[in-house]
Amino acid sequence: MMPAAARLERWRHVLVLGVLVGVWQVAAMELGGFVVASPAETLRSLGEGLRDGWLPTATWVTLKETVLGYALAVATGVSAGILLGRHRFWGEVFDPLIALVYSIPKVTLYPVFLLLFGLGYASKVAFGWFHGVFPILIFTAAGIRTVRPVYHKLARTLGLSPWQRFYHVEFPAALPAVLTGLRFGFSLTFLGTILGEMFASKHGLGFELMQATTVHVVPRIFALILVMVVLAVLANGLLVRFEGTVTRQGGPSSAARRASPGAPGEVGFRSAS
Amino acid sequence: MSHRRKVQAARAIALVVGLAFLELGPRLGWVDRLTLVPLSEVLRSLHAQLVQGKLTEHLGASAVTVVTAFGLAVLTGVPAGLLLWRLPKVRALLEPYLASYYAVPVFALYPLLISLLGMGYLPIVAIAWGWSVVAVVVNTAVGFTQVRPVYRKLAVTLRLTPWQTFRHILFPAAAPYVFNGIKLAVTYSVIGVIASEFILAPRGLGWLISYHYNNFSLREMYAALALVLVLATGIYTAVGRAERAVRRRAG
């Protein structure tokens, strides 16, 4: 049995969702089907898309590209972050350069990715990677750097080898910050993939969205947006939950708390609370 | 050599190596000439186009749109963040939505905005504003919420008026977060504007980049691209300056 407060909380969220759907319905009725598709029309279009098969196909393509780009971003971002976090000198050398690259509007560089990787899957995967890798790198490096000095002292007292020090002390202590980076990284990889599909592609949700916009099939536009929002929120929710589990079990979370405020890309109450 | 000097020297070397690659890569055939254009040619093209006035219209259009969207995001986002800070119940209610806002690819909403606002300037401003405002709202609210209670006790002890408390205690304590949100808003509004111009504008730097890409005039494309990066870095640096100035005065 849930405590009363939690139940009330849940009802409040149901209420907010209800209000959102209500506003959507009213907007559809006021503005007309040419501008806003009603929730019912959107669901119908969603059903048709599932039946005709183009929607699962497009979703599958987008997911594949996103997951591949994300896997690359995690692998490269975490390892580069660990290197820059552990080697103070190189960290200081590259930090401002990385912050600069992180702050540039990456979408501008999309044509360069097309020239480098062509019009197929590769350019979307590379573009997704490019969006996701920087927050992962930055958060990982910050997490390693802010491991409390007393842990390093302990490691030295215990006579740990560099590898043992990393595996048993630094990485567990930095893990919460790394996980926050992984969550931001996923959102950005997804965004990068969708943008890539919108600008130059023949497959995927982004491409279908452009198609639906060009021929102006409003219910289909709404169905596609709904699918993307649901995917994004689901993935984000999973990663938040994963973060919660690992942080509770794992080592001290203080490193993450000190690492996250002020790090670029920081948005959200969670990390500040 | 001091540590600081060493860091600066290594950073300079890294920068030079990067720039040298952009110049020599295509010249020596490491990178295909149809992929990358030597840096010097890009800069020459940029200079020529600027002098001939070919970029003025597009630069102006993009700059006006970015500044409008960014300005609106700050002007609406900071008060909304303050409101959220004053209303903890509303904050608790909206928290999960705001926290997952950037998980959603906001740009996908642009077809909706076109059908609402028509083609042209307005939907671009709307998408860039919508993309950047939430970062300002959330960071402002977080900034004021995390002010340590002891500061507020101090304000009570000193019998400060509400305005004095805000001006001398709360704002300086929250400023790093607020400015963090504003800096994110710079990036997001530039992304929103350029991405929208790629597909739905008759002018602007984003349009120009895709136009040159489609015509395979790579030199001009890279020149426009460099200009966008300069524009973005310029606004970003200006905000950084403003932050330092405000914090010194408020500090």
Short mmCIF file of C-alpha atoms in Angstrom, two decimals:
data_model
loop_
_atom_site.label_atom_id
_atom_site.label_comp_id
_atom_site.label_asym_id
_atom_site.label_seq_id
_atom_site.Cartn_x
_atom_site.Cartn_y
_atom_site.Cartn_z
CA MET A 1 0.00 0.00 0.00
CA MET A 2 1.38 3.35 -1.02
CA PRO A 3 1.58 6.08 1.56
CA ALA A 4 -1.16 8.68 1.23
CA ALA A 5 1.24 11.40 0.10
CA ALA A 6 2.55 9.30 -2.78
CA ARG A 7 -0.97 8.44 -3.85
CA LEU A 8 -1.95 12.11 -3.84
CA GLU A 9 1.17 12.84 -5.88
CA ARG A 10 0.17 10.23 -8.44
CA TRP A 11 -3.33 11.71 -8.74
CA ARG A 12 -1.86 15.13 -9.27
CA HIS A 13 0.17 13.84 -12.20
CA VAL A 14 -2.86 12.13 -13.68
CA LEU A 15 -4.62 15.47 -13.34
CA VAL A 16 -1.85 17.34 -15.14
CA LEU A 17 -1.88 14.80 -17.98
CA GLY A 18 -5.67 15.08 -18.16
CA VAL A 19 -5.44 18.87 -18.39
CA LEU A 20 -2.83 18.57 -21.16
CA VAL A 21 -5.02 16.26 -23.22
CA GLY A 22 -7.99 18.56 -22.55
CA VAL A 23 -6.09 21.60 -23.79
CA TRP A 24 -5.04 19.61 -26.85
CA GLN A 25 -8.69 18.66 -27.55
CA VAL A 26 -9.90 22.25 -27.14
CA ALA A 27 -7.07 23.52 -29.36
CA ALA A 28 -8.05 20.98 -32.03
CA MET A 29 -11.68 22.09 -31.89
CA GLU A 30 -10.88 25.80 -31.88
CA LEU A 31 -8.16 25.82 -34.53
CA GLY A 32 -9.59 23.10 -36.76
CA GLY A 33 -8.19 19.90 -38.18
CA PHE A 34 -6.04 21.71 -40.73
CA VAL A 35 -3.84 23.07 -37.94
CA VAL A 36 -4.18 20.74 -34.95
CA ALA A 37 -5.29 17.11 -35.11
CA SER A 38 -7.49 16.03 -32.20
CA PRO A 39 -6.27 13.28 -29.84
CA ALA A 40 -8.75 10.83 -31.41
CA GLU A 41 -7.57 11.59 -34.96
CA THR A 42 -3.96 11.23 -33.84
CA LEU A 43 -4.65 7.83 -32.33
CA ARG A 44 -6.47 6.74 -35.47
CA SER A 45 -3.52 7.79 -37.61
CA LEU A 46 -1.22 5.97 -35.20
CA GLY A 47 -3.31 2.81 -35.60
CA GLU A 48 -3.26 3.11 -39.40
CA GLY A 49 0.50 3.58 -39.34
CA LEU A 50 0.89 0.43 -37.26
CA ARG A 51 -1.40 -1.53 -39.55
CA ASP A 52 0.21 -0.36 -42.77
CA GLY A 53 3.63 -1.05 -41.31
CA TRP A 54 5.43 2.19 -42.19
CA LEU A 55 5.40 3.38 -38.58
CA PRO A 56 7.11 0.33 -37.02
CA THR A 57 9.64 0.34 -39.87
CA ALA A 58 10.49 4.01 -39.38
CA THR A 59 10.67 3.60 -35.60
CA TRP A 60 12.96 0.61 -35.97
CA VAL A 61 15.33 2.52 -38.29
CA THR A 62 15.49 5.49 -35.93
CA LEU A 63 16.05 3.27 -32.89
CA LYS A 64 18.84 1.38 -34.62
CA GLU A 65 20.62 4.57 -35.64
CA THR A 66 20.16 6.11 -32.20
CA VAL A 67 21.38 3.04 -30.30
CA LEU A 68 24.43 2.66 -32.54
CA GLY A 69 25.33 6.35 -32.24
CA TYR A 70 24.73 6.22 -28.50
CA ALA A 71 26.91 3.12 -28.02
CA LEU A 72 29.74 4.88 -29.84
CA ALA A 73 29.19 8.06 -27.82
CA VAL A 74 29.26 6.14 -24.53
CA ALA A 75 32.41 4.21 -25.45
CA THR A 76 34.38 7.22 -26.69
CA GLY A 77 32.92 9.76 -24.24
CA VAL A 78 33.50 7.71 -21.10
CA SER A 79 37.04 6.67 -22.04
CA ALA A 80 38.08 10.18 -23.11
CA GLY A 81 36.42 11.58 -19.99
CA ILE A 82 38.34 9.17 -17.78
CA LEU A 83 41.64 10.10 -19.46
CA LEU A 84 41.01 13.85 -19.17
CA GLY A 85 39.71 13.45 -15.63
CA ARG A 86 42.73 11.50 -14.44
CA HIS A 87 45.42 13.54 -16.15
CA ARG A 88 45.00 16.98 -14.68
CA PHE A 89 47.40 18.59 -17.14
CA TRP A 90 45.64 17.37 -20.29
CA GLY A 91 42.32 18.16 -18.67
CA GLU A 92 43.33 21.76 -18.22
CA VAL A 93 44.66 21.90 -21.78
CA PHE A 94 41.54 20.54 -23.45
CA ASP A 95 38.72 21.73 -21.16
CA PRO A 96 38.21 25.15 -22.78
CA LEU A 97 38.48 23.65 -26.27
CA ILE A 98 35.87 21.01 -25.44
CA ALA A 99 33.57 23.58 -23.85
CA LEU A 100 33.89 25.63 -27.03
CA VAL A 101 32.98 22.72 -29.31
CA TYR A 102 30.14 21.79 -26.96
CA SER A 103 28.67 25.28 -27.15
CA ILE A 104 28.66 25.57 -30.93
CA PRO A 105 25.35 24.85 -32.62
CA LYS A 106 26.14 21.39 -33.96
CA VAL A 107 23.31 21.35 -36.43
CA THR A 108 25.28 23.87 -38.49
CA LEU A 109 27.90 21.22 -39.20
CA TYR A 110 25.40 18.73 -40.61
CA PRO A 111 26.42 19.28 -44.25
CA VAL A 112 30.00 18.39 -43.28
CA PHE A 113 28.76 15.05 -41.93
CA LEU A 114 26.92 14.45 -45.18
CA LEU A 115 30.09 15.15 -47.15
CA LEU A 116 32.14 12.89 -44.90
CA PHE A 117 29.74 9.97 -44.49
CA GLY A 118 27.34 10.18 -47.40
CA LEU A 119 23.57 10.08 -47.39
CA GLY A 120 23.09 6.67 -45.76
CA TYR A 121 22.95 5.41 -42.19
CA ALA A 122 26.53 6.32 -41.40
CA SER A 123 25.98 10.09 -41.42
CA LYS A 124 23.00 9.83 -39.02
CA VAL A 125 24.92 7.57 -36.66
CA ALA A 126 27.94 9.89 -36.77
CA PHE A 127 25.74 12.94 -36.24
CA GLY A 128 23.99 11.29 -33.28
CA TRP A 129 27.38 10.38 -31.84
CA PHE A 130 28.63 13.94 -32.29
CA HIS A 131 25.63 15.29 -30.32
CA GLY A 132 25.89 12.76 -27.51
CA VAL A 133 29.61 12.42 -26.89
CA PHE A 134 30.31 15.82 -25.33
CA PRO A 135 28.00 15.76 -22.31
CA ILE A 136 29.16 12.21 -21.55
CA LEU A 137 32.81 13.26 -21.77
CA ILE A 138 32.33 16.43 -19.73
CA PHE A 139 30.34 14.78 -16.93
CA THR A 140 32.71 11.81 -16.71
CA ALA A 141 35.78 14.02 -16.48
CA ALA A 142 34.08 16.23 -13.86
CA GLY A 143 33.07 13.14 -11.87
CA ILE A 144 36.59 11.71 -11.80
CA ARG A 145 38.08 15.09 -10.93
CA THR A 146 35.81 15.70 -7.95
CA VAL A 147 36.45 12.37 -6.23
CA ARG A 148 37.07 13.36 -2.63
CA PRO A 149 40.80 13.62 -1.77
CA VAL A 150 40.30 11.39 1.26
CA TYR A 151 39.50 8.47 -1.08
CA HIS A 152 42.78 9.00 -2.90
CA LYS A 153 44.56 9.04 0.43
CA LEU A 154 42.84 5.82 1.41
CA ALA A 155 43.89 4.21 -1.88
CA ARG A 156 47.47 5.25 -1.26
CA THR A 157 47.35 3.94 2.32
CA LEU A 158 46.08 0.61 1.06
CA GLY A 159 48.86 0.51 -1.52
CA LEU A 160 46.49 0.01 -4.46
CA SER A 161 47.89 -0.30 -7.97
CA PRO A 162 46.76 2.39 -10.45
CA TRP A 163 44.26 -0.03 -11.99
CA GLN A 164 42.89 -1.06 -8.56
CA ARG A 165 42.68 2.59 -7.60
CA PHE A 166 40.67 3.32 -10.70
CA TYR A 167 38.42 0.26 -10.52
CA HIS A 168 37.67 0.25 -6.79
CA VAL A 169 37.86 3.92 -5.88
CA GLU A 170 37.68 6.48 -8.66
CA PHE A 171 35.14 4.93 -10.96
CA PRO A 172 32.55 4.01 -8.30
CA ALA A 173 32.89 7.48 -6.79
CA ALA A 174 32.45 9.14 -10.17
CA LEU A 175 29.61 6.87 -11.28
CA PRO A 176 26.66 9.12 -10.36
CA ALA A 177 28.10 11.99 -12.41
CA VAL A 178 28.86 9.62 -15.28
CA LEU A 179 25.26 8.38 -15.25
CA THR A 180 23.89 11.92 -15.40
CA GLY A 181 26.13 12.47 -18.42
CA LEU A 182 24.84 9.27 -20.00
CA ARG A 183 21.26 10.50 -19.62
CA PHE A 184 21.95 13.88 -21.26
CA GLY A 185 23.99 12.06 -23.87
CA PHE A 186 21.08 9.86 -24.83
CA SER A 187 18.65 12.75 -25.28
CA LEU A 188 21.13 14.59 -27.46
CA THR A 189 21.98 11.50 -29.53
CA PHE A 190 18.28 10.97 -30.17
CA LEU A 191 17.87 14.60 -31.17
CA GLY A 192 20.89 14.44 -33.46
CA THR A 193 19.60 11.32 -35.17
CA ILE A 194 16.14 12.82 -35.72
CA LEU A 195 17.63 16.05 -37.07
CA GLY A 196 19.85 14.05 -39.41
CA GLU A 197 16.84 12.14 -40.68
CA MET A 198 14.87 15.32 -41.21
CA PHE A 199 17.49 17.08 -43.30
CA ALA A 200 18.73 14.32 -45.54
CA SER A 201 17.35 10.82 -45.37
CA LYS A 202 14.99 8.36 -46.94
CA HIS A 203 14.10 6.46 -43.76
CA GLY A 204 13.22 6.90 -40.13
CA LEU A 205 10.85 8.98 -38.01
CA GLY A 206 12.49 12.28 -38.92
CA PHE A 207 12.11 11.54 -42.63
CA GLU A 208 8.46 10.53 -42.19
CA LEU A 209 7.85 13.75 -40.29
CA MET A 210 9.26 15.79 -43.17
CA GLN A 211 7.14 13.82 -45.63
CA ALA A 212 3.98 14.34 -43.60
CA THR A 213 4.78 18.05 -43.33
CA THR A 214 5.39 18.44 -47.04
CA VAL A 215 2.05 16.90 -47.98
CA HIS A 216 0.45 18.42 -44.85
CA VAL A 217 -1.24 15.36 -43.32
CA VAL A 218 -1.85 16.83 -39.87
CA PRO A 219 -2.92 13.66 -37.98
CA ARG A 220 0.18 11.90 -39.22
CA ILE A 221 2.41 14.78 -38.05
CA PHE A 222 0.84 14.52 -34.62
CA ALA A 223 1.14 10.74 -34.52
CA LEU A 224 4.84 10.98 -35.35
CA ILE A 225 5.48 13.68 -32.75
CA LEU A 226 3.64 11.53 -30.20
CA VAL A 227 5.81 8.50 -30.99
CA MET A 228 8.99 10.55 -30.64
CA VAL A 229 7.88 12.13 -27.37
CA VAL A 230 6.88 8.75 -25.92
CA LEU A 231 10.21 7.19 -26.96
CA ALA A 232 12.19 10.09 -25.51
CA VAL A 233 10.27 10.14 -22.22
CA LEU A 234 10.47 6.34 -21.86
CA ALA A 235 14.22 6.24 -22.45
CA ASN A 236 14.76 9.19 -20.13
CA GLY A 237 12.60 7.57 -17.43
CA LEU A 238 14.52 4.31 -17.69
CA LEU A 239 17.84 6.10 -17.38
CA VAL A 240 16.61 8.14 -14.40
CA ARG A 241 15.50 4.96 -12.69
CA PHE A 242 18.80 3.25 -13.49
CA GLU A 243 20.62 6.28 -12.06
CA GLY A 244 18.54 6.04 -8.88
CA THR A 245 19.25 2.33 -8.36
CA VAL A 246 22.97 2.57 -8.99
CA THR A 247 23.38 5.71 -6.88
CA ARG A 248 21.60 4.14 -3.91
CA GLN A 249 23.62 0.92 -4.07
CA GLY A 250 26.89 2.38 -5.17
CA GLY A 251 29.47 4.56 -3.56
CA PRO A 252 29.13 8.10 -2.30
CA SER A 253 26.93 10.35 -4.36
CA SER A 254 28.54 13.50 -3.06
CA ALA A 255 30.96 13.52 -5.97
CA ALA A 256 28.09 13.75 -8.40
CA ARG A 257 26.43 16.48 -6.44
CA ARG A 258 29.55 18.53 -6.46
CA ALA A 259 30.29 17.70 -10.07
CA SER A 260 26.95 18.52 -11.62
CA PRO A 261 26.01 22.13 -10.83
CA GLY A 262 27.66 24.42 -13.28
CA ALA A 263 28.64 21.70 -15.70
CA PRO A 264 27.55 22.64 -19.19
CA GLY A 265 24.28 21.17 -20.33
CA GLU A 266 22.94 21.03 -16.82
CA VAL A 267 19.18 21.24 -16.93
CA GLY A 268 16.78 19.84 -14.43
CA PHE A 269 15.86 19.90 -10.80
CA ARG A 270 17.03 16.39 -10.05
CA SER A 271 20.71 17.15 -10.17
CA ALA A 272 20.36 20.20 -7.97
CA SER A 273 18.21 18.63 -5.33
CA MET B 1 58.18 27.04 -17.09
CA SER B 2 55.29 27.45 -14.71
CA HIS B 3 52.35 25.05 -14.79
CA ARG B 4 50.03 27.68 -16.21
CA ARG B 5 52.45 28.51 -19.00
CA LYS B 6 52.81 24.84 -19.87
CA VAL B 7 49.06 24.41 -20.10
CA GLN B 8 48.76 27.46 -22.32
CA ALA B 9 51.59 26.29 -24.56
CA ALA B 10 50.09 22.82 -24.95
CA ARG B 11 46.68 24.34 -25.70
CA ALA B 12 48.20 26.61 -28.35
CA ILE B 13 49.96 23.63 -29.93
CA ALA B 14 46.72 21.63 -29.99
CA LEU B 15 44.93 24.55 -31.66
CA VAL B 16 47.69 25.01 -34.23
CA VAL B 17 47.70 21.29 -35.03
CA GLY B 18 43.91 21.39 -35.50
CA LEU B 19 44.01 24.43 -37.76
CA ALA B 20 46.99 23.04 -39.67
CA PHE B 21 45.01 19.88 -40.34
CA LEU B 22 42.12 21.93 -41.73
CA GLU B 23 44.57 23.68 -44.03
CA LEU B 24 46.91 20.84 -45.01
CA GLY B 25 44.48 17.89 -44.91
CA PRO B 26 42.79 18.75 -48.20
CA ARG B 27 45.96 20.23 -49.74
CA LEU B 28 48.04 17.10 -49.20
CA GLY B 29 45.19 14.81 -50.15
CA TRP B 30 44.60 13.30 -46.68
CA VAL B 31 41.00 14.43 -46.98
CA ASP B 32 39.07 14.54 -50.21
CA ARG B 33 38.85 18.02 -51.73
CA LEU B 34 35.17 17.40 -52.27
CA THR B 35 34.76 16.99 -48.52
CA LEU B 36 36.95 19.63 -46.97
CA VAL B 37 38.21 22.92 -48.35
CA PRO B 38 41.56 24.33 -47.11
CA LEU B 39 41.04 26.82 -44.31
CA SER B 40 42.80 29.68 -46.10
CA GLU B 41 40.49 29.36 -49.12
CA VAL B 42 37.45 29.35 -46.81
CA LEU B 43 38.65 32.51 -45.08
CA ARG B 44 39.42 34.20 -48.39
CA SER B 45 35.95 33.32 -49.65
CA LEU B 46 34.39 34.58 -46.44
CA HIS B 47 36.26 37.86 -46.74
CA ALA B 48 35.32 38.29 -50.40
CA GLN B 49 31.66 37.55 -49.77
CA LEU B 50 31.54 39.92 -46.82
CA VAL B 51 33.16 42.72 -48.83
CA GLN B 52 30.80 42.15 -51.77
CA GLY B 53 27.88 42.30 -49.35
CA LYS B 54 26.60 38.87 -50.36
CA LEU B 55 26.26 37.82 -46.74
CA THR B 56 24.78 41.00 -45.27
CA GLU B 57 21.15 40.09 -45.86
CA HIS B 58 21.50 36.56 -44.46
CA LEU B 59 23.70 37.54 -41.56
CA GLY B 60 21.23 40.27 -40.64
CA ALA B 61 18.22 37.97 -40.90
CA SER B 62 19.78 35.25 -38.75
CA ALA B 63 21.19 37.66 -36.19
CA VAL B 64 17.86 39.46 -35.76
CA THR B 65 16.01 36.15 -35.35
CA VAL B 66 18.53 34.73 -32.89
CA VAL B 67 18.64 37.89 -30.79
CA THR B 68 14.83 38.18 -30.74
CA ALA B 69 14.35 34.56 -29.70
CA PHE B 70 17.16 34.69 -27.15
CA GLY B 71 15.96 38.00 -25.72
CA LEU B 72 12.40 36.70 -25.42
CA ALA B 73 13.67 33.53 -23.75
CA VAL B 74 15.51 35.55 -21.10
CA LEU B 75 12.70 38.10 -20.63
CA THR B 76 10.04 35.40 -20.18
CA GLY B 77 12.20 32.65 -18.70
CA VAL B 78 13.66 34.52 -15.72
CA PRO B 79 10.29 35.81 -14.40
CA ALA B 80 8.74 32.38 -14.97
CA GLY B 81 11.62 30.78 -13.07
CA LEU B 82 11.14 33.26 -10.21
CA LEU B 83 7.43 32.46 -10.15
CA LEU B 84 8.18 28.77 -10.03
CA TRP B 85 10.56 29.35 -7.15
CA ARG B 86 7.85 31.23 -5.21
CA LEU B 87 5.27 28.51 -5.86
CA PRO B 88 6.73 25.23 -4.57
CA LYS B 89 3.50 23.32 -5.19
CA VAL B 90 3.39 24.23 -8.86
CA ARG B 91 7.09 23.45 -9.04
CA ALA B 92 6.58 19.97 -7.64
CA LEU B 93 3.74 19.40 -10.10
CA LEU B 94 5.66 20.53 -13.16
CA GLU B 95 9.06 19.13 -12.16
CA PRO B 96 8.90 15.82 -14.04
CA TYR B 97 7.74 17.59 -17.22
CA LEU B 98 10.41 20.25 -17.11
CA ALA B 99 13.08 17.69 -16.25
CA SER B 100 12.26 15.58 -19.30
CA TYR B 101 11.68 18.55 -21.63
CA TYR B 102 15.09 18.33 -23.25
CA ALA B 103 14.75 14.58 -23.65
CA VAL B 104 12.14 15.36 -26.30
CA PRO B 105 13.41 16.48 -29.68
CA VAL B 106 11.68 19.87 -29.55
CA PHE B 107 12.55 20.60 -33.13
CA ALA B 108 10.09 17.93 -34.26
CA LEU B 109 7.31 20.33 -33.25
CA TYR B 110 8.13 22.75 -36.04
CA PRO B 111 5.46 21.48 -38.49
CA LEU B 112 2.88 22.32 -35.85
CA LEU B 113 4.24 25.85 -35.58
CA ILE B 114 4.15 26.34 -39.32
CA SER B 115 0.50 25.44 -39.46
CA LEU B 116 -0.18 27.72 -36.48
CA LEU B 117 1.90 30.74 -37.48
CA GLY B 118 2.43 30.33 -41.21
CA MET B 119 5.79 30.37 -42.97
CA GLY B 120 8.40 33.01 -42.35
CA TYR B 121 9.92 34.76 -39.38
CA LEU B 122 7.40 33.92 -36.64
CA PRO B 123 7.61 30.11 -36.49
CA ILE B 124 11.41 30.33 -36.45
CA VAL B 125 11.38 32.72 -33.50
CA ALA B 126 8.77 30.53 -31.80
CA ILE B 127 10.77 27.33 -32.16
CA ALA B 128 14.03 28.96 -31.03
CA TRP B 129 12.25 30.59 -28.08
CA GLY B 130 10.47 27.38 -27.13
CA TRP B 131 13.72 25.48 -27.31
CA SER B 132 15.72 27.87 -25.17
CA VAL B 133 13.21 29.24 -22.65
CA VAL B 134 12.90 26.08 -20.55
CA ALA B 135 16.64 26.06 -19.81
CA VAL B 136 16.30 29.59 -18.42
CA VAL B 137 13.16 28.79 -16.41
CA VAL B 138 14.57 25.64 -14.85
CA ASN B 139 17.98 27.05 -14.04
CA THR B 140 16.51 30.22 -12.54
CA ALA B 141 14.16 28.19 -10.33
CA VAL B 142 16.95 25.82 -9.30
CA GLY B 143 19.31 28.70 -8.62
CA PHE B 144 16.94 30.44 -6.21
CA THR B 145 15.75 27.20 -4.63
CA GLN B 146 19.25 26.05 -3.73
CA VAL B 147 20.24 29.25 -1.88
CA ARG B 148 21.46 28.05 1.49
CA PRO B 149 19.04 28.74 4.35
CA VAL B 150 21.81 30.33 6.39
CA TYR B 151 22.00 33.20 3.87
CA ARG B 152 18.33 33.88 4.33
CA LYS B 153 18.76 33.80 8.10
CA LEU B 154 21.53 36.33 7.71
CA ALA B 155 19.17 38.58 5.76
CA VAL B 156 16.62 38.32 8.58
CA THR B 157 19.29 39.06 11.18
CA LEU B 158 20.40 42.15 9.25
CA ARG B 159 16.75 43.23 8.91
CA LEU B 160 17.06 43.64 5.15
CA THR B 161 14.02 44.70 3.16
CA PRO B 162 12.71 42.11 0.67
CA TRP B 163 14.34 44.04 -2.18
CA GLN B 164 17.67 44.29 -0.34
CA THR B 165 17.52 40.58 0.41
CA PHE B 166 16.92 39.86 -3.24
CA ARG B 167 19.54 42.28 -4.51
CA HIS B 168 22.36 41.48 -2.08
CA ILE B 169 21.71 37.92 -0.93
CA LEU B 170 19.47 35.87 -3.18
CA PHE B 171 20.47 37.12 -6.60
CA PRO B 172 24.24 36.82 -6.12
CA ALA B 173 23.77 33.32 -4.70
CA ALA B 174 21.57 32.24 -7.59
CA ALA B 175 23.45 34.07 -10.36
CA PRO B 176 25.73 31.20 -11.44
CA TYR B 177 22.70 29.03 -12.15
CA VAL B 178 20.76 31.79 -13.85
CA PHE B 179 23.67 32.56 -16.14
CA ASN B 180 24.19 28.89 -16.83
CA GLY B 181 20.59 28.83 -18.11
CA ILE B 182 21.15 31.96 -20.16
CA LYS B 183 24.27 30.49 -21.76
CA LEU B 184 22.36 27.34 -22.66
CA ALA B 185 19.68 29.59 -24.15
CA VAL B 186 22.28 31.13 -26.47
CA THR B 187 23.20 27.72 -27.85
CA TYR B 188 19.63 26.50 -28.10
CA SER B 189 18.34 29.62 -29.83
CA VAL B 190 21.13 29.53 -32.41
CA ILE B 191 20.43 25.82 -33.04
CA GLY B 192 16.71 26.50 -33.33
CA VAL B 193 17.18 29.35 -35.80
CA ILE B 194 19.80 27.68 -38.01
CA ALA B 195 17.96 24.34 -38.08
CA SER B 196 14.69 26.05 -38.99
CA GLU B 197 16.38 28.09 -41.68
CA PHE B 198 17.74 24.88 -43.19
CA ILE B 199 14.23 23.88 -44.12
CA LEU B 200 11.73 26.68 -43.91
CA ALA B 201 13.23 30.08 -44.57
CA PRO B 202 13.87 32.03 -47.76
CA ARG B 203 16.99 33.65 -46.26
CA GLY B 204 19.38 33.46 -43.33
CA LEU B 205 22.69 31.71 -42.78
CA GLY B 206 21.06 28.29 -42.31
CA TRP B 207 19.33 28.69 -45.66
CA LEU B 208 22.58 29.85 -47.25
CA ILE B 209 24.48 26.81 -45.95
CA SER B 210 21.97 24.35 -47.36
CA TYR B 211 21.76 26.33 -50.62
CA HIS B 212 25.51 26.11 -51.13
CA TYR B 213 25.51 22.47 -50.08
CA ASN B 214 22.88 21.63 -52.66
CA ASN B 215 24.79 23.54 -55.34
CA PHE B 216 28.04 21.92 -54.32
CA SER B 217 29.70 25.30 -53.85
CA LEU B 218 31.69 24.04 -50.90
CA ARG B 219 33.95 27.03 -50.43
CA GLU B 220 30.97 29.34 -49.97
CA MET B 221 29.27 26.77 -47.76
CA TYR B 222 32.24 26.53 -45.42
CA ALA B 223 32.47 30.32 -45.35
CA ALA B 224 28.83 30.60 -44.21
CA LEU B 225 29.43 27.83 -41.71
CA ALA B 226 32.44 29.63 -40.27
CA LEU B 227 30.36 32.78 -39.97
CA VAL B 228 27.70 30.96 -37.93
CA LEU B 229 30.35 29.60 -35.59
CA VAL B 230 31.79 33.09 -35.17
CA LEU B 231 28.32 34.51 -34.52
CA ALA B 232 27.54 31.85 -31.91
CA THR B 233 30.90 32.19 -30.18
CA GLY B 234 30.48 35.97 -30.21
CA ILE B 235 27.10 35.92 -28.43
CA TYR B 236 28.39 33.27 -26.03
CA THR B 237 31.44 35.37 -25.14
CA ALA B 238 29.30 38.49 -24.74
CA VAL B 239 27.04 36.66 -22.27
CA GLY B 240 30.13 35.45 -20.40
CA ARG B 241 31.38 39.06 -20.17
CA ALA B 242 27.97 40.27 -19.01
CA GLU B 243 27.95 37.55 -16.36
CA ARG B 244 31.31 38.62 -14.98
CA ALA B 245 30.28 42.28 -14.95
CA VAL B 246 26.95 41.62 -13.22
CA ARG B 247 28.49 39.30 -10.66
CA ARG B 248 31.25 41.72 -9.84
CA ARG B 249 28.71 44.47 -9.22
CA ALA B 250 26.33 42.22 -7.33
CA GLY B 251 29.12 40.47 -5.42
#
